[in-house]
Coordinates of C-alpha atoms and ligand atoms in Angstrom, one line a residue:
M1491 CA -0.1 0.0 0.2
T1492 CA 1.3 3.6 -0.8
D1493 CA 1.0 6.3 1.4
L1494 CA -2.6 7.9 1.9
P1495 CA -3.0 11.1 0.0
A1496 CA -2.2 13.6 2.6
T1497 CA -4.4 16.1 4.7
T1498 CA -3.9 17.0 7.9
A1499 CA -6.5 17.4 10.8
D1500 CA -5.7 21.3 11.1
P1501 CA -5.1 22.2 7.4
A1502 CA -2.3 24.9 6.8
P1503 CA -3.8 28.0 4.8
G1504 CA -4.1 27.4 1.2
A1505 CA -3.8 23.4 1.6
L1506 CA -6.8 21.6 0.4
Y1507 CA -9.3 20.6 2.7
W1508 CA -13.1 19.4 2.3
D1509 CA -15.5 18.1 4.8
P1510 CA -19.3 18.3 5.1
Y1511 CA -19.5 20.5 8.4
D1512 CA -17.3 23.2 7.2
V1513 CA -19.8 26.1 6.8
A1514 CA -17.1 28.4 5.0
I1515 CA -16.6 25.6 2.2
D1516 CA -20.5 24.7 2.3
A1517 CA -20.9 28.3 1.4
D1518 CA -19.3 27.7 -2.3
P1519 CA -17.9 24.5 -2.4
Y1520 CA -17.3 24.4 -6.2
P1521 CA -13.5 25.7 -6.0
V1522 CA -12.9 23.1 -3.5
Y1523 CA -14.5 20.5 -5.6
R1524 CA -12.4 21.4 -8.5
R1525 CA -9.3 21.3 -6.4
L1526 CA -10.2 17.7 -5.1
R1527 CA -10.8 16.6 -8.9
E1528 CA -7.7 17.7 -9.9
E1529 CA -5.3 17.5 -7.0
A1530 CA -6.9 14.8 -5.1
P1531 CA -9.4 12.4 -6.9
L1532 CA -8.9 10.0 -3.7
Y1533 CA -9.0 12.4 -0.9
Y1534 CA -8.6 11.2 2.6
N1535 CA -9.8 13.4 5.6
E1536 CA -7.9 12.8 9.0
R1537 CA -10.3 14.7 10.9
H1538 CA -13.5 12.8 10.1
D1539 CA -11.7 9.4 8.8
F1540 CA -13.1 9.1 5.4
F1541 CA -12.1 9.1 1.7
A1542 CA -14.1 11.4 -0.8
I1543 CA -14.2 10.5 -4.6
S1544 CA -15.1 13.2 -6.8
R1545 CA -14.7 12.7 -10.5
A1546 CA -17.7 11.6 -12.5
D1547 CA -16.1 8.3 -13.8
D1548 CA -15.2 7.6 -10.1
V1549 CA -18.5 8.5 -8.7
D1550 CA -20.0 6.1 -11.4
T1551 CA -17.8 3.2 -10.2
V1552 CA -18.8 3.6 -6.5
V1553 CA -22.6 3.5 -7.5
T1554 CA -22.2 0.7 -9.6
D1555 CA -20.7 -1.6 -7.3
P1556 CA -22.9 -2.2 -4.4
A1557 CA -21.1 -5.4 -3.3
A1558 CA -18.2 -3.4 -2.6
Y1559 CA -19.4 -0.1 -1.5
I1560 CA -22.4 -1.2 0.7
S1561 CA -25.5 1.2 2.2
G1562 CA -26.0 -0.9 4.9
R1563 CA -24.3 1.0 7.5
G1564 CA -26.0 4.3 6.2
A1565 CA -25.5 6.3 3.0
F1566 CA -24.6 9.5 4.7
L1567 CA -21.3 9.9 6.8
D1568 CA -23.7 11.1 9.9
F1569 CA -25.6 8.0 10.0
V1570 CA -22.6 5.6 9.4
R1571 CA -20.9 7.2 12.2
A1572 CA -24.0 6.7 14.6
G1573 CA -23.4 3.3 14.0
I1574 CA -27.0 2.3 14.5
E1575 CA -29.2 -0.4 13.1
F1576 CA -31.8 0.7 10.7
P1577 CA -35.4 -0.5 11.0
P1578 CA -36.8 -3.0 8.4
G1579 CA -38.3 -1.1 5.4
M1580 CA -35.4 1.6 5.7
F1581 CA -34.0 0.2 2.1
I1582 CA -32.0 3.5 1.3
F1583 CA -29.7 2.0 4.0
Q1584 CA -29.9 -1.8 2.9
D1585 CA -27.9 -3.7 0.6
P1586 CA -29.3 -6.6 -1.6
P1587 CA -31.2 -9.0 -1.0
V1588 CA -33.3 -7.3 1.5
H1589 CA -33.0 -4.1 -0.4
T1590 CA -34.1 -5.5 -3.7
R1591 CA -37.2 -6.7 -2.4
Q1592 CA -38.3 -3.6 -0.2
R1593 CA -37.4 -1.3 -2.6
D1594 CA -39.8 -3.7 -5.4
V1595 CA -42.7 -3.2 -3.2
L1596 CA -42.3 0.4 -2.8
A1597 CA -41.6 0.9 -6.6
G1598 CA -44.9 -1.4 -7.6
V1599 CA -47.2 1.1 -5.8
F1600 CA -45.2 4.4 -6.3
T1601 CA -45.1 3.9 -10.1
P1602 CA -44.6 6.3 -13.3
R1603 CA -48.3 6.4 -14.0
R1604 CA -49.2 7.2 -10.2
V1605 CA -46.7 10.1 -10.3
A1606 CA -47.9 11.2 -13.9
E1607 CA -51.6 11.6 -12.6
L1608 CA -50.5 13.9 -9.7
A1609 CA -49.9 16.7 -12.4
P1610 CA -53.2 18.7 -12.2
Q1611 CA -53.0 18.3 -8.4
I1612 CA -49.6 19.6 -8.3
R1613 CA -50.5 22.6 -10.4
A1614 CA -53.6 23.2 -8.0
Y1615 CA -51.2 23.2 -4.9
C1616 CA -48.7 25.8 -6.8
A1617 CA -51.7 28.0 -7.5
R1618 CA -52.7 27.9 -3.8
S1619 CA -49.2 29.0 -2.9
L1620 CA -48.7 31.7 -5.6
D1621 CA -52.0 33.2 -6.2
P1622 CA -52.3 35.2 -2.7
L1623 CA -48.7 36.6 -3.8
I1624 CA -50.0 38.5 -7.0
G1625 CA -50.0 42.2 -6.2
S1626 CA -47.9 41.8 -3.1
G1627 CA -44.6 42.7 -4.7
R1628 CA -42.8 39.6 -3.0
I1629 CA -42.4 36.0 -3.1
D1630 CA -40.4 33.7 -0.7
F1631 CA -39.4 30.9 -2.8
V1632 CA -38.8 28.6 0.1
T1633 CA -41.4 29.7 2.6
D1634 CA -44.1 30.5 0.3
L1635 CA -43.5 28.0 -2.3
A1636 CA -41.0 25.1 -1.5
D1637 CA -42.2 24.4 2.1
Q1638 CA -45.8 24.1 1.0
M1639 CA -46.4 22.3 -2.3
P1640 CA -44.2 19.3 -1.8
M1641 CA -45.7 18.8 1.5
R1642 CA -49.3 18.9 0.1
V1643 CA -48.5 16.5 -2.5
I1644 CA -47.2 13.9 -0.2
G1645 CA -49.5 14.3 2.3
M1646 CA -52.1 13.6 -0.1
L1647 CA -50.1 10.5 -1.4
L1648 CA -50.0 9.3 1.9
G1649 CA -53.3 10.3 2.9
I1650 CA -52.1 12.5 5.8
P1651 CA -54.8 15.2 6.6
E1652 CA -53.9 18.9 6.0
S1653 CA -54.3 20.0 9.3
D1654 CA -51.2 17.5 10.1
Q1655 CA -49.2 18.0 7.3
E1656 CA -47.1 20.6 8.9
L1657 CA -46.1 18.9 11.9
V1658 CA -45.0 16.0 9.8
R1659 CA -42.9 18.3 7.4
D1660 CA -41.3 19.9 10.4
T1661 CA -40.8 16.7 12.3
T1662 CA -39.2 14.9 9.1
T1663 CA -37.0 17.6 8.0
G1664 CA -36.2 19.1 11.3
S1665 CA -34.0 16.5 12.2
M1666 CA -31.9 17.2 9.0
H1667 CA -31.3 20.5 9.9
T1668 CA -28.5 20.9 12.0
D1669 CA -26.6 24.0 14.1
A1670 CA -24.1 25.3 11.8
G1671 CA -21.1 23.1 11.1
K1672 CA -22.7 20.3 13.4
P1673 CA -23.2 16.5 12.4
M1674 CA -26.7 15.7 12.4
E1675 CA -28.4 14.0 15.8
V1676 CA -29.1 10.5 14.4
A1677 CA -31.9 9.2 16.7
S1678 CA -31.7 5.4 17.5
N1679 CA -33.9 2.8 15.8
E1680 CA -36.1 2.8 18.6
A1681 CA -36.5 6.2 18.8
Q1682 CA -37.0 6.6 15.1
G1683 CA -39.5 3.8 15.2
A1684 CA -41.4 5.8 18.3
A1685 CA -41.3 9.0 16.2
H1686 CA -43.0 7.0 13.1
E1687 CA -45.5 5.4 15.3
S1688 CA -46.9 8.8 17.0
L1689 CA -47.0 10.5 13.7
Y1690 CA -48.4 8.1 11.3
A1691 CA -49.9 5.0 13.1
D1692 CA -53.5 6.5 13.2
Y1693 CA -53.3 7.2 9.4
I1694 CA -52.3 3.8 9.0
T1695 CA -55.0 2.2 11.2
W1696 CA -57.7 4.6 9.8
R1697 CA -56.7 3.6 6.0
E1698 CA -57.1 -0.2 7.4
K1699 CA -60.7 0.5 8.1
N1700 CA -61.3 2.7 5.3
P1701 CA -59.6 1.2 2.1
S1702 CA -59.6 3.6 -1.0
D1703 CA -57.3 3.1 -4.1
D1704 CA -54.8 5.5 -2.7
L1705 CA -51.0 4.5 -2.3
M1706 CA -51.6 3.6 1.5
T1707 CA -54.3 1.1 0.6
Q1708 CA -52.0 -0.3 -2.0
L1709 CA -49.2 -0.7 0.5
L1710 CA -51.5 -2.4 3.3
N1711 CA -52.0 -5.0 0.5
S1712 CA -48.8 -5.3 -0.6
E1713 CA -46.7 -8.4 -0.2
V1714 CA -42.9 -8.7 0.1
E1715 CA -40.8 -11.9 -0.3
D1716 CA -39.2 -13.1 3.1
E1717 CA -35.7 -14.6 3.7
S1718 CA -37.0 -17.9 3.2
G1719 CA -38.9 -16.9 -0.2
D1720 CA -42.3 -17.0 1.4
R1721 CA -44.4 -14.3 0.5
R1722 CA -46.3 -12.2 3.4
R1723 CA -48.0 -8.9 3.8
L1724 CA -45.7 -6.0 5.2
T1725 CA -45.4 -5.8 8.9
H1726 CA -46.8 -2.6 10.8
E1727 CA -43.1 -1.5 11.3
E1728 CA -42.3 -1.6 7.7
I1729 CA -45.0 0.2 6.7
L1730 CA -44.3 3.1 9.3
T1731 CA -40.7 3.1 7.7
F1732 CA -41.9 3.1 4.2
V1733 CA -44.4 6.1 5.2
G1734 CA -41.6 7.8 7.1
L1735 CA -39.1 7.3 4.2
L1736 CA -41.3 9.0 1.5
A1737 CA -42.4 11.6 3.8
G1738 CA -39.0 12.6 4.5
A1739 CA -37.4 12.5 1.2
G1740 CA -40.8 13.7 -0.4
N1741 CA -40.7 16.9 1.5
E1742 CA -37.1 17.9 2.1
T1743 CA -35.3 17.6 -1.4
S1744 CA -37.9 18.6 -3.6
G1745 CA -38.4 21.9 -1.4
R1746 CA -34.5 22.3 -1.7
L1747 CA -34.8 22.1 -5.5
L1748 CA -37.6 24.8 -5.7
G1749 CA -35.3 27.0 -3.6
W1750 CA -32.6 26.5 -6.0
M1751 CA -34.9 27.4 -9.1
G1752 CA -35.6 30.8 -7.4
K1753 CA -32.0 31.6 -6.9
V1754 CA -30.7 30.2 -10.0
L1755 CA -33.1 31.7 -12.3
G1756 CA -32.8 35.0 -10.4
D1757 CA -29.1 34.9 -11.2
H1758 CA -29.7 34.1 -14.8
P1759 CA -32.3 36.6 -15.9
V1760 CA -31.5 36.0 -19.8
D1761 CA -32.5 32.1 -19.6
R1762 CA -35.5 33.2 -17.3
R1763 CA -36.7 35.4 -19.9
E1764 CA -36.3 32.9 -22.6
L1765 CA -38.3 30.4 -20.5
V1766 CA -41.1 32.7 -20.3
E1767 CA -41.3 32.9 -24.0
N1768 CA -40.8 29.0 -24.5
R1769 CA -42.1 26.8 -22.2
A1770 CA -41.1 23.6 -24.0
L1771 CA -37.5 24.4 -22.5
I1772 CA -38.8 24.0 -18.8
P1773 CA -37.7 20.4 -18.7
A1774 CA -34.2 20.9 -19.8
A1775 CA -33.9 24.0 -17.3
I1776 CA -34.9 21.7 -14.4
E1777 CA -32.4 19.2 -15.3
E1778 CA -29.9 21.8 -15.6
I1779 CA -30.8 23.4 -12.1
L1780 CA -30.7 20.0 -11.0
R1781 CA -27.2 19.3 -12.0
F1782 CA -25.9 23.0 -11.4
E1783 CA -27.3 23.0 -7.7
P1784 CA -28.2 19.7 -6.4
P1785 CA -30.1 19.5 -3.1
G1786 CA -27.6 16.7 -1.9
H1787 CA -23.8 16.9 -2.0
S1788 CA -22.7 14.1 -0.4
F1789 CA -23.4 10.4 0.4
A1790 CA -21.4 7.5 2.1
R1791 CA -20.8 3.8 1.5
V1792 CA -18.5 1.5 3.7
L1793 CA -16.2 -0.7 2.2
S1794 CA -17.0 -4.5 2.2
R1795 CA -13.3 -5.4 0.9
D1796 CA -10.1 -3.6 0.0
V1797 CA -10.2 -1.8 -3.1
E1798 CA -7.5 0.3 -5.1
W1799 CA -7.7 3.5 -6.2
Y1800 CA -5.0 5.5 -8.0
G1801 CA -2.4 3.4 -6.5
T1802 CA -3.6 3.8 -3.0
T1803 CA -5.2 0.8 -1.1
V1804 CA -8.4 1.8 0.5
P1805 CA -9.0 -0.7 3.2
K1806 CA -12.1 -2.5 4.0
E1807 CA -14.3 -0.9 6.5
S1808 CA -13.2 2.5 5.2
V1809 CA -15.9 5.0 4.7
V1810 CA -16.1 6.4 1.1
V1811 CA -18.0 9.6 0.5
F1812 CA -18.8 10.6 -2.8
L1813 CA -19.7 13.8 -4.0
P1814 CA -22.5 14.1 -6.9
A1815 CA -22.4 17.9 -6.8
S1816 CA -18.4 17.7 -7.8
A1817 CA -19.1 15.1 -10.5
N1818 CA -21.7 17.3 -12.1
R1819 CA -19.2 19.8 -12.8
D1820 CA -16.3 17.1 -14.2
E1821 CA -15.1 19.0 -17.0
R1822 CA -14.4 15.4 -18.1
R1823 CA -18.3 14.7 -18.5
F1824 CA -19.6 18.3 -18.7
P1825 CA -17.9 20.8 -20.4
H1826 CA -17.8 24.2 -18.9
G1827 CA -19.3 22.6 -16.0
D1828 CA -19.4 25.8 -13.7
V1829 CA -21.5 27.4 -16.5
F1830 CA -25.3 27.2 -16.1
D1831 CA -26.5 26.5 -19.6
I1832 CA -30.1 25.4 -20.3
H1833 CA -29.0 24.5 -23.7
R1834 CA -26.5 22.0 -22.6
P1835 CA -26.8 18.7 -24.4
R1836 CA -28.6 16.3 -22.1
T1837 CA -26.0 14.2 -20.3
R1838 CA -27.2 12.0 -17.3
H1839 CA -26.1 14.2 -14.1
F1840 CA -25.7 12.5 -10.8
T1841 CA -28.1 14.3 -8.5
F1842 CA -30.5 11.6 -8.2
G1843 CA -27.5 9.2 -7.8
Y1844 CA -27.3 6.2 -10.2
G1845 CA -27.5 2.2 -10.0
I1846 CA -29.5 0.3 -7.5
H1847 CA -30.3 3.1 -5.1
Y1848 CA -31.3 5.6 -7.8
C1849 CA -33.5 7.9 -6.6
L1850 CA -37.4 6.2 -6.4
G1851 CA -38.8 9.9 -6.4
A1852 CA -37.0 11.4 -9.1
A1853 CA -40.2 11.4 -11.6
L1854 CA -42.0 13.0 -8.9
A1855 CA -39.3 15.7 -7.9
R1856 CA -38.9 16.6 -11.6
L1857 CA -42.5 16.8 -12.2
E1858 CA -42.9 19.1 -9.1
G1859 CA -40.1 21.2 -10.5
Q1860 CA -41.4 21.6 -13.9
I1861 CA -45.0 22.4 -12.9
A1862 CA -43.8 25.1 -10.3
L1863 CA -41.4 26.7 -12.9
D1864 CA -44.1 26.9 -15.4
E1865 CA -46.7 28.3 -12.6
V1866 CA -44.3 30.8 -11.4
L1867 CA -43.4 32.0 -14.8
T1868 CA -47.1 32.6 -15.7
R1869 CA -47.6 35.0 -12.7
F1870 CA -44.3 36.4 -11.9
P1871 CA -41.9 36.5 -15.1
E1872 CA -39.3 38.6 -13.2
W1873 CA -37.8 38.6 -9.7
H1874 CA -34.8 40.1 -7.9
V1875 CA -33.5 37.7 -5.3
D1876 CA -33.3 39.7 -2.0
E1877 CA -29.5 38.6 -1.2
E1878 CA -29.5 40.6 1.8
N1879 CA -32.2 38.5 3.7
A1880 CA -31.9 35.2 1.7
R1881 CA -30.3 32.6 4.3
M1882 CA -28.8 29.2 3.5
L1883 CA -29.8 26.3 6.0
S1884 CA -27.4 24.6 8.0
S1885 CA -27.2 20.8 7.3
S1886 CA -24.5 18.1 6.5
V1887 CA -27.1 16.2 4.4
V1888 CA -28.7 18.7 2.1
R1889 CA -27.7 22.0 0.7
G1890 CA -30.1 24.9 0.1
W1891 CA -32.0 27.9 1.2
E1892 CA -34.3 28.3 4.2
T1893 CA -35.5 31.6 3.4
L1894 CA -35.0 33.2 -0.3
P1895 CA -37.2 36.3 -0.6
A1896 CA -37.4 38.0 -3.8
S1897 CA -38.9 41.3 -5.0
I1898 CA -41.4 41.0 -7.8
P1899 CA -41.5 44.3 -10.0
Ligands
HEM3305 C1 -34.8 16.9 -6.0 C2 -35.3 16.1 -5.3 C3 -34.7 14.7 -4.8 C4 -33.3 14.4 -5.0 C5 -32.0 15.4 -5.2 C6 -33.1 13.2 -4.5 C7 -31.7 12.4 -4.4 C8 -31.9 11.0 -4.1 C9 -30.3 10.4 -4.3 C10 -29.2 11.2 -4.6 C11 -30.8 9.3 -4.0 C12 -29.7 7.8 -3.7 C13 -28.9 7.9 -2.3 C14 -27.6 7.0 -2.5 O1 -27.6 6.6 -3.5 O2 -27.5 6.4 -1.5 C15 -32.2 9.1 -3.5 C16 -32.5 8.0 -3.2 C17 -34.0 7.8 -2.9 N1 -34.9 8.8 -3.0 FE1 -34.8 10.8 -3.4 N2 -34.2 12.7 -4.0 C18 -35.2 13.5 -4.4 C19 -36.6 13.5 -4.1 C20 -37.3 12.4 -3.8 C21 -38.5 12.2 -3.7 C22 -39.6 13.2 -4.2 C23 -39.0 11.0 -3.0 C24 -40.2 10.3 -2.8 C25 -41.4 10.8 -2.5 C26 -37.7 10.5 -3.0 C27 -37.6 9.1 -2.5 C28 -36.0 8.4 -2.5 C29 -36.2 7.2 -2.0 C30 -37.0 6.2 -1.4 C31 -34.6 6.9 -2.5 C32 -34.0 5.6 -1.8 C33 -33.8 4.5 -3.2 C34 -33.0 3.3 -2.9 O3 -32.0 3.2 -2.1 O4 -33.2 2.3 -3.6 N3 -36.8 11.2 -3.4 N4 -32.8 10.5 -3.7

């Protein structure tokens, strides 16, 4: 084994340093990502004891080899470090064959057709958030839109009454927001189970007694194959976990996308005006926003065996963090990667991951983004972000805005 790529716990000024908790780096991590890709494509962080992979080809290698790079110890650094067991049904943190069986169940009910059918409802929720702002001269892309519409959509899908949706949103997303520079406090399996029970058990019980044709009823009727190959109904705990996973993922990440939509198109008025005139460009614009400012910057795997990177043996049990946000700007894959360009030729980006853990909600997130942009442009073709009052949220797991006010001329 050759020496590990050097970093020190207290880097000298100008030395290459990256960790997901550094608030100063998080404010604009892209210059650091560029240096990682060029100077240390296998980077070792001594302070937090993890390796980081930042080039597009290398991220592909990590996400397409789930036997070597396992998710079963957690898919974020904070979760791996917490060293806890995950409840059955939390398949984002599981490996095959359990992951495959559990994912198949949810994929079977959360189908592209079901997602496409949501379009009119998503439009109606956008109108409900945006119409009251007409004539006010202001919009907050986060508090007025991003905090509202995805919550209504996922709440409707899961059968959570409107009166409870804010509580569910704040409970699920609150745990992802941390004090500046601090890791997340990851609750134990038992504590998470208890939280899910108190949040969702009533809706599940109600649906059991009042079946309809919704996603929850289908989940209640779904079967999963167990270890011995027998088919059985999902347990109460598995259903609770599925619902918790969907509610968390459905609220937080889509919300961050809508915040970035306001910011990036606020910064690029020429593209915005083109979109006002030509709505057929909206899907490409949303893809470019997803590539340019992804809501999730770093994910983690643990090595099930030794692997070789750039002449260095990375030992079994090491934590490998991969950076979709860096891969998305790798010039080898995305020429002029730091340039926002809605006419960029379509190339698969890394924002929804890839491989067996590819985001199950990608179609929904895209649809929400596209409809929200169309509805915003119809009402507010111009806006100016109020930079002084915009605030980034603090989180090692997601990157985006806590509040993004803008003036509307
Ligand atoms: C812009 C919005 C979104 C982004 C950027 C995003 C990103 C991601 C990424 C990168 C992964 C892979 C994680 C890994 O490889 O470890 C993932 C997985 C997942 N996402 Fe999303 N997501 C978004 C929206 C959603 C929505 C709306 C839902 C559901 C309603 C959802 C549900 C899931 C689930 C269930 C998984 C686990 C898949 C698996 O492990 O097989 N996501 N997401």
